[in-house]
Tab-separated table of C-alpha atoms (C1' of nucleotides) in Angstrom:
chain	number	residue	atom	x	y	z
G	1	MET	CA	-23.602	5.251	-8.574
G	2	ASP	CA	-25.844	3.480	-11.036
G	3	HIS	CA	-24.951	1.492	-14.135
G	4	GLY	CA	-25.607	4.460	-16.392
G	5	THR	CA	-22.960	6.527	-14.647
G	6	GLN	CA	-20.407	3.757	-15.019
G	7	ALA	CA	-21.265	3.284	-18.688
G	8	VAL	CA	-20.686	6.988	-19.286
G	9	TRP	CA	-17.345	6.675	-17.543
G	10	ALA	CA	-16.310	3.779	-19.773
G	11	SER	CA	-17.108	5.711	-22.901
G	12	ASP	CA	-15.418	8.858	-21.575
G	13	ALA	CA	-12.366	6.787	-20.770
G	14	ARG	CA	-12.160	5.445	-24.296
G	15	ASP	CA	-12.518	8.968	-25.691
G	16	ALA	CA	-9.776	10.266	-23.430
G	17	LEU	CA	-7.442	7.473	-24.455
G	18	ARG	CA	-8.062	8.160	-28.122
G	19	ARG	CA	-7.453	11.861	-27.627
G	20	ALA	CA	-4.222	11.075	-25.812
G	21	GLY	CA	-3.032	9.172	-28.855
G	22	PHE	CA	-3.531	5.633	-27.633
G	23	ARG	CA	-4.653	2.998	-30.129
G	24	SER	CA	-7.692	0.930	-29.384
G	25	GLY	CA	-6.277	-2.279	-28.003
G	26	GLY	CA	-8.605	-5.098	-27.060
G	27	SER	CA	-7.043	-5.806	-23.673
G	28	ARG	CA	-7.213	-2.256	-22.430
G	29	SER	CA	-10.825	-2.051	-23.442
G	30	LEU	CA	-11.650	-5.167	-21.445
G	31	VAL	CA	-10.003	-3.665	-18.367
G	32	ILE	CA	-12.179	-0.575	-18.758
G	33	ASP	CA	-15.300	-2.732	-18.948
G	34	ALA	CA	-14.264	-4.734	-15.905
G	35	LEU	CA	-13.748	-1.583	-13.855
G	36	ALA	CA	-16.983	-0.046	-15.099
G	37	SER	CA	-18.968	-3.091	-14.052
G	38	HIS	CA	-18.316	-2.543	-10.350
G	39	SER	CA	-19.347	0.266	-8.077
G	40	CYS	CA	-16.295	0.154	-5.847
G	41	CYS	CA	-12.580	-0.495	-6.033
G	42	ARG	CA	-10.985	-3.630	-7.527
G	43	SER	CA	-7.441	-4.947	-7.429
G	44	ALA	CA	-5.432	-5.854	-10.524
G	45	GLN	CA	-5.920	-9.476	-9.501
G	46	ASP	CA	-9.699	-8.973	-9.284
G	47	VAL	CA	-9.750	-7.566	-12.792
G	48	HIS	CA	-7.541	-10.329	-14.121
G	49	ASP	CA	-9.633	-13.040	-12.470
G	50	GLU	CA	-12.814	-11.553	-13.827
G	51	LEU	CA	-11.458	-11.575	-17.355
G	52	ARG	CA	-9.873	-15.002	-17.083
G	53	THR	CA	-13.290	-16.609	-17.110
G	54	SER	CA	-14.534	-14.467	-19.987
G	55	ASP	CA	-14.253	-15.077	-23.712
G	56	ARG	CA	-10.824	-13.599	-23.945
G	57	ALA	CA	-8.246	-13.949	-21.191
G	58	ILE	CA	-5.560	-11.282	-20.999
G	59	GLY	CA	-2.154	-11.116	-19.368
G	60	MET	CA	-1.571	-9.688	-15.929
G	61	ALA	CA	0.966	-7.255	-17.380
G	62	SER	CA	-1.701	-5.842	-19.682
G	63	VAL	CA	-3.962	-5.271	-16.712
G	64	TYR	CA	-1.249	-3.353	-14.895
G	65	ARG	CA	-0.336	-1.376	-17.990
G	66	ALA	CA	-3.941	-0.388	-18.623
G	67	LEU	CA	-4.413	0.612	-14.991
G	68	GLU	CA	-1.284	2.731	-15.126
G	69	GLN	CA	-2.366	4.519	-18.296
G	70	LEU	CA	-5.873	5.185	-17.027
G	71	GLN	CA	-4.454	6.489	-13.794
G	72	GLY	CA	-2.065	8.739	-15.693
G	73	LEU	CA	-4.995	10.319	-17.508
G	74	GLY	CA	-6.809	10.898	-14.241
G	75	LEU	CA	-9.540	8.420	-15.106
G	76	LEU	CA	-8.880	6.120	-12.169
G	77	ASP	CA	-8.438	6.584	-8.467
G	78	ARG	CA	-6.021	4.326	-6.669
G	79	VAL	CA	-7.237	3.112	-3.290
G	80	GLU	CA	-4.967	1.503	-0.711
G	81	VAL	CA	-6.516	-0.029	2.350
G	82	GLY	CA	-3.374	-1.444	3.912
G	83	ASP	CA	-3.466	-5.064	2.830
G	84	GLY	CA	-0.553	-4.703	0.452
G	85	THR	CA	-2.542	-4.608	-2.772
G	86	ALA	CA	-3.624	-1.532	-4.690
G	87	ARG	CA	-7.219	-1.169	-5.823
G	88	PHE	CA	-8.628	1.005	-8.567
G	89	GLU	CA	-11.975	2.565	-9.309
G	90	PRO	CA	-13.401	4.928	-11.903
G	91	ARG	CA	-12.971	8.583	-10.973
G	92	LEU	CA	-16.514	9.826	-11.234
G	93	ALA	CA	-18.037	13.297	-11.122
G	94	HIS	CA	-18.043	15.170	-7.856
G	95	ASP	CA	-21.560	14.007	-6.932
G	96	ASP	CA	-20.602	10.358	-7.071
G	97	HIS	CA	-17.347	10.794	-5.176
G	98	HIS	CA	-16.979	8.415	-2.249
G	99	HIS	CA	-14.532	7.068	0.327
G	100	HIS	CA	-13.991	3.735	2.049
G	101	LEU	CA	-14.702	1.862	5.242
G	102	VAL	CA	-12.479	-1.156	5.804
G	103	CYS	CA	-13.426	-3.922	8.181
G	104	THR	CA	-10.388	-4.834	10.250
G	105	THR	CA	-11.873	-8.276	10.861
G	106	CYS	CA	-13.017	-9.542	7.470
G	107	GLY	CA	-11.271	-7.021	5.227
G	108	GLU	CA	-14.416	-5.994	3.394
G	109	VAL	CA	-14.314	-2.573	1.753
G	110	THR	CA	-17.516	-0.516	1.772
G	111	PRO	CA	-18.025	2.878	0.136
G	112	PHE	CA	-19.540	5.864	1.915
G	113	ALA	CA	-20.074	9.545	1.150
G	114	ASP	CA	-20.407	12.541	3.453
G	115	ARG	CA	-20.940	16.087	2.339
G	116	ARG	CA	-19.754	17.719	5.529
G	117	LEU	CA	-16.460	15.863	5.371
G	118	GLU	CA	-15.963	17.007	1.794
G	119	GLU	CA	-16.648	20.581	2.780
G	120	ALA	CA	-14.187	20.419	5.653
G	121	ILE	CA	-11.518	19.090	3.306
G	122	HIS	CA	-12.292	21.655	0.654
G	123	ASP	CA	-12.008	24.541	3.097
G	124	LEU	CA	-8.876	23.131	4.658
G	125	ALA	CA	-7.226	22.726	1.260
G	126	GLU	CA	-7.733	26.436	0.579
G	127	ARG	CA	-5.710	27.321	3.648
G	128	LEU	CA	-2.721	25.114	2.893
G	129	ASP	CA	0.427	25.963	0.978
G	130	HIS	CA	0.077	22.703	-0.868
G	131	GLN	CA	-1.997	22.762	-4.010
G	132	VAL	CA	-4.285	19.887	-3.135
G	133	VAL	CA	-5.669	17.966	-6.094
G	134	SER	CA	-7.166	14.864	-4.509
G	135	HIS	CA	-7.801	13.228	-1.173
G	136	ASP	CA	-8.408	9.794	0.292
G	137	ILE	CA	-10.261	9.040	3.486
G	138	LEU	CA	-10.189	5.626	5.064
G	139	LEU	CA	-12.181	4.586	8.117
G	140	ARG	CA	-11.140	1.384	9.849
G	141	GLY	CA	-13.184	-0.689	12.238
G	142	THR	CA	-15.519	-3.613	12.534
G	143	CYS	CA	-18.316	-3.926	10.020
G	144	SER	CA	-21.841	-4.584	11.240
G	145	ARG	CA	-21.791	-8.234	10.228
G	146	CYS	CA	-18.543	-8.966	12.086
G	147	ARG	CA	-19.885	-7.082	15.100
G	148	GLN	CA	-22.922	-9.362	15.175
G	149	GLU	CA	-20.782	-12.460	14.990
G	150	LYS	CA	-18.572	-11.359	17.850
G	151	LYS	CA	-21.551	-10.991	20.185
K	1	MET	CA	4.248	16.807	19.010
K	2	ASP	CA	7.259	17.562	21.146
K	3	HIS	CA	10.015	15.259	22.327
K	4	GLY	CA	8.338	14.768	25.697
K	5	THR	CA	5.217	13.359	24.111
K	6	GLN	CA	7.252	10.916	22.081
K	7	ALA	CA	9.257	9.857	25.122
K	8	VAL	CA	6.026	9.119	26.983
K	9	TRP	CA	4.888	7.050	24.025
K	10	ALA	CA	8.109	5.031	24.071
K	11	SER	CA	7.732	4.222	27.724
K	12	ASP	CA	4.034	3.426	27.324
K	13	ALA	CA	4.904	1.134	24.461
K	14	ARG	CA	7.408	-0.781	26.575
K	15	ASP	CA	4.850	-1.114	29.367
K	16	ALA	CA	2.224	-2.391	26.963
K	17	LEU	CA	4.606	-4.958	25.535
K	18	ARG	CA	5.528	-6.190	28.993
K	19	ARG	CA	1.874	-6.438	29.981
K	20	ALA	CA	1.182	-8.402	26.807
K	21	GLY	CA	3.794	-10.933	27.863
K	22	PHE	CA	6.624	-9.960	25.556
K	23	ARG	CA	10.159	-10.201	26.838
K	24	SER	CA	12.375	-7.158	26.631
K	25	GLY	CA	14.461	-7.799	23.570
K	26	GLY	CA	17.140	-5.313	22.613
K	27	SER	CA	16.144	-5.063	18.953
K	28	ARG	CA	12.517	-4.281	19.611
K	29	SER	CA	13.519	-1.600	22.055
K	30	LEU	CA	15.724	0.044	19.468
K	31	VAL	CA	12.854	0.104	16.993
K	32	ILE	CA	10.706	1.867	19.578
K	33	ASP	CA	13.405	4.475	20.126
K	34	ALA	CA	13.824	5.006	16.408
K	35	LEU	CA	10.096	5.592	15.945
K	36	ALA	CA	9.911	7.845	18.993
K	37	SER	CA	12.705	10.044	17.696
K	38	HIS	CA	10.664	11.279	14.731
K	39	SER	CA	7.507	13.329	14.598
K	40	CYS	CA	6.097	11.749	11.467
K	41	CYS	CA	5.910	8.396	9.739
K	42	ARG	CA	8.939	6.240	8.869
K	43	SER	CA	9.282	3.174	6.689
K	44	ALA	CA	10.817	-0.091	7.873
K	45	GLN	CA	13.783	0.790	5.693
K	46	ASP	CA	14.112	4.197	7.359
K	47	VAL	CA	14.182	2.563	10.777
K	48	HIS	CA	16.672	-0.042	9.641
K	49	ASP	CA	18.944	2.547	8.064
K	50	GLU	CA	18.835	4.705	11.160
K	51	LEU	CA	19.900	1.788	13.345
K	52	ARG	CA	22.506	0.519	10.926
K	53	THR	CA	24.724	3.463	11.717
K	54	SER	CA	24.196	3.182	15.461
K	55	ASP	CA	26.073	1.132	18.028
K	56	ARG	CA	24.066	-1.953	17.369
K	57	ALA	CA	22.765	-2.886	13.940
K	58	ILE	CA	19.696	-5.116	13.800
K	59	GLY	CA	18.188	-7.296	11.100
K	60	MET	CA	15.465	-6.141	8.768
K	61	ALA	CA	13.291	-9.038	9.894
K	62	SER	CA	13.473	-7.786	13.460
K	63	VAL	CA	12.323	-4.367	12.362
K	64	TYR	CA	9.307	-5.842	10.605
K	65	ARG	CA	8.499	-8.123	13.526
K	66	ALA	CA	8.663	-5.269	16.003
K	67	LEU	CA	6.486	-3.088	13.787
K	68	GLU	CA	3.938	-5.871	13.481
K	69	GLN	CA	3.788	-6.434	17.225
K	70	LEU	CA	3.473	-2.745	18.031
K	71	GLN	CA	0.765	-2.411	15.436
K	72	GLY	CA	-1.078	-5.374	16.907
K	73	LEU	CA	-1.139	-3.667	20.286
K	74	GLY	CA	-2.512	-0.495	18.732
K	75	LEU	CA	0.657	1.439	19.504
K	76	LEU	CA	1.457	2.253	15.896
K	77	ASP	CA	-0.462	3.682	12.989
K	78	ARG	CA	0.339	2.409	9.537
K	79	VAL	CA	0.410	5.080	6.871
K	80	GLU	CA	0.372	4.291	3.175
K	81	VAL	CA	0.908	7.095	0.734
K	82	GLY	CA	0.848	5.064	-2.453
K	83	ASP	CA	4.529	4.610	-3.190
K	84	GLY	CA	4.491	0.906	-2.392
K	85	THR	CA	6.098	1.104	1.025
K	86	ALA	CA	4.321	1.170	4.369
K	87	ARG	CA	5.219	3.782	6.977
K	88	PHE	CA	4.633	3.719	10.683
K	89	GLU	CA	4.273	6.310	13.397
K	90	PRO	CA	3.450	6.328	17.113
K	91	ARG	CA	-0.274	6.455	17.787
K	92	LEU	CA	-0.465	9.459	20.085
K	93	ALA	CA	-3.241	10.930	22.183
K	94	HIS	CA	-6.129	12.616	20.445
K	95	ASP	CA	-4.597	16.091	20.735
K	96	ASP	CA	-1.477	15.117	18.855
K	97	HIS	CA	-3.305	13.215	16.153
K	98	HIS	CA	-2.398	14.283	12.617
K	99	HIS	CA	-2.795	13.335	8.967
K	100	HIS	CA	-0.647	13.608	5.855
K	101	LEU	CA	-0.093	15.697	2.782
K	102	VAL	CA	1.859	13.968	0.027
K	103	CYS	CA	3.576	15.884	-2.729
K	104	THR	CA	2.874	14.170	-6.033
K	105	THR	CA	6.017	15.712	-7.482
K	106	CYS	CA	8.755	15.110	-4.927
K	107	GLY	CA	7.025	12.534	-2.722
K	108	GLU	CA	7.557	14.460	0.496
K	109	VAL	CA	5.152	13.636	3.311
K	110	THR	CA	4.056	16.484	5.581
K	111	PRO	CA	1.814	16.215	8.620
K	112	PHE	CA	-1.183	18.458	9.241
K	113	ALA	CA	-4.012	18.636	11.742
K	114	ASP	CA	-7.506	20.089	11.449
K	115	ARG	CA	-10.089	20.112	14.184
K	116	ARG	CA	-13.084	20.589	11.936
K	117	LEU	CA	-12.115	17.587	9.868
K	118	GLU	CA	-11.817	15.485	13.004
K	119	GLU	CA	-15.232	16.620	14.169
K	120	ALA	CA	-16.808	15.774	10.836
K	121	ILE	CA	-15.291	12.290	10.992
K	122	HIS	CA	-16.303	11.788	14.581
K	123	ASP	CA	-19.919	12.709	13.901
K	124	LEU	CA	-20.021	10.639	10.755
K	125	ALA	CA	-18.661	7.606	12.580
K	126	GLU	CA	-21.537	7.806	15.046
K	127	ARG	CA	-24.029	7.426	12.247
K	128	LEU	CA	-22.438	4.397	10.615
K	129	ASP	CA	-23.126	0.729	11.249
K	130	HIS	CA	-19.411	0.125	11.333
K	131	GLN	CA	-17.693	0.509	14.661
K	132	VAL	CA	-15.001	2.914	13.550
K	133	VAL	CA	-11.772	2.743	15.525
K	134	SER	CA	-9.341	4.747	13.412
K	135	HIS	CA	-9.131	6.800	10.271
K	136	ASP	CA	-6.565	7.982	7.751
K	137	ILE	CA	-6.773	11.088	5.638
K	138	LEU	CA	-4.386	11.704	2.797
K	139	LEU	CA	-4.247	14.871	0.732
K	140	ARG	CA	-2.328	14.733	-2.528
K	141	GLY	CA	-0.982	17.613	-4.527
K	142	THR	CA	2.015	19.784	-5.158
K	143	CYS	CA	3.944	21.061	-2.161
K	144	SER	CA	4.841	24.740	-1.960
K	145	ARG	CA	8.482	24.170	-2.868
K	146	CYS	CA	7.644	22.170	-6.010
K	147	ARG	CA	5.067	24.803	-6.959
K	148	GLN	CA	7.743	27.500	-6.806
K	149	GLU	CA	10.092	25.497	-8.959
K	150	LYS	CA	7.486	24.933	-11.623
K	151	LYS	CA	6.909	28.642	-12.077
D	1	DT	C1'	15.848	-25.041	31.607
D	2	DT	C1'	12.241	-23.444	28.650
D	3	DG	C1'	10.289	-20.528	25.677
D	4	DT	C1'	11.255	-16.036	23.345
D	5	DT	C1'	13.931	-13.095	20.366
D	6	DT	C1'	17.075	-12.445	16.792
D	7	DG	C1'	19.640	-12.593	12.301
D	8	DC	C1'	20.286	-14.662	8.099
D	9	DA	C1'	18.717	-16.469	3.993
D	10	DA	C1'	15.138	-18.125	1.397
D	11	DA	C1'	10.411	-17.695	0.127
D	12	DC	C1'	6.448	-14.848	-1.160
D	13	DC	C1'	3.551	-11.609	-3.375
D	14	DT	C1'	2.568	-7.698	-5.905
D	15	DT	C1'	4.116	-4.944	-9.498
D	16	DT	C1'	7.312	-3.701	-13.338
D	17	DT	C1'	10.143	-4.591	-17.315
D	18	DG	C1'	12.449	-6.910	-21.547
D	19	DC	C1'	11.472	-8.886	-25.552
D	20	DA	C1'	9.371	-11.181	-29.478
D	21	DC	C1'	5.157	-11.301	-31.833
D	22	DG	C1'	0.620	-9.606	-33.245
D	23	DT	C1'	-2.208	-5.569	-34.409
D	24	DT	C1'	-3.639	-0.836	-35.495
D	25	DA	C1'	-3.624	3.275	-38.114
U	1	DT	C1'	5.119	-0.252	-42.808
U	2	DA	C1'	6.140	1.905	-38.719
U	3	DA	C1'	4.716	2.402	-34.257
U	4	DC	C1'	1.930	0.656	-30.695
U	5	DG	C1'	-0.274	-3.137	-27.909
U	6	DT	C1'	0.036	-7.694	-25.872
U	7	DG	C1'	1.573	-11.938	-23.520
U	8	DC	C1'	5.009	-14.463	-21.442
U	9	DA	C1'	8.689	-14.932	-18.514
U	10	DA	C1'	12.066	-12.846	-15.801
U	11	DA	C1'	13.261	-9.207	-12.654
U	12	DA	C1'	12.466	-6.100	-9.016
U	13	DG	C1'	10.920	-4.257	-4.936
U	14	DG	C1'	8.877	-4.777	-0.180
U	15	DT	C1'	7.501	-8.003	3.327
U	16	DT	C1'	7.161	-12.554	5.620
U	17	DT	C1'	8.766	-16.965	7.178
U	18	DG	C1'	11.878	-21.151	8.484
U	19	DC	C1'	15.455	-22.200	11.121
U	20	DA	C1'	19.314	-22.458	14.271
U	21	DA	C1'	21.805	-19.836	17.592
U	22	DA	C1'	21.651	-16.263	21.334
U	23	DC	C1'	19.111	-14.668	25.065
U	24	DA	C1'	15.623	-13.474	28.942
U	25	DA	C1'	13.025	-15.121	32.736
DNA sequence: TTGTTTGCAAACCTTTTGCACGTTA
DNA sequence: TAACGTGCAAAAGGTTTGCAAACAA
């Protein structure tokens, strides 16, 4: 998940919005940039904070509205780790798809990828009556740093 | 996940609470019964509603406090499907472990189990620096009923 | 008696919405 | 200019907390 990939996502996102009939608003564009500048999920508050210190601050409502629209177009994945706040990240191509490890001690969220897990889910989805379109996997436990500190 | 299994969970939960030094309060006990009487996850509101119509109604705060305590003792799993409300279900033995399918149309939550998926997660966890203690898997899509109706 | 549990109401926090104003096509 | 985008403030959930009364040990 390099910078190039994220930059492509940002430009794809803008194209998709245009095609969907959205006008090019400055706030929404800043939200896209903020999301594209990170490799893992960010909360609405994270995005807002990041932009608050930039040239142009935007309203919290605009952040939420942009996130909602991007999600509606399938450009964002919503990630919930159980702390009561939703996080969002660019939905990238299959190869860059990842899931999350959450440290139950410090709360840190770390991405991981595993091909075998993806295959198991893919095969399982074929056998279900549901028409599965996406999946989330969350592993909970103690991260290596917190494990060290406990010792 | 039969009634017997759930009954065992309820009694185990009461034992664990006693061992942890909690007194046997009537409200908490009712929350345990309410959770044990269902095979899949329930929200705090669900539990509260269920008890409201019973002999003894309890406060919402008591429901949340009981859920928090049971969670802290590892007796409950918290399930979040992305609709803004947390759900809870008994944490059962490995054999009865399941995950959730969420219908993106009607919101219905359905449990499923898959051994291969569990094996993939187990093996993956061994290779990570994190000490993984639990995992959630959520599949999203259209349930069979909603698929029929769309046609 | 002493500390725990409970219910109510108020507080909190995240997210959504109403509305007036600015901006885009 | 007509519709869309934005910011602010208020509203709307779900969840947590303060407190005084009821209760268990």
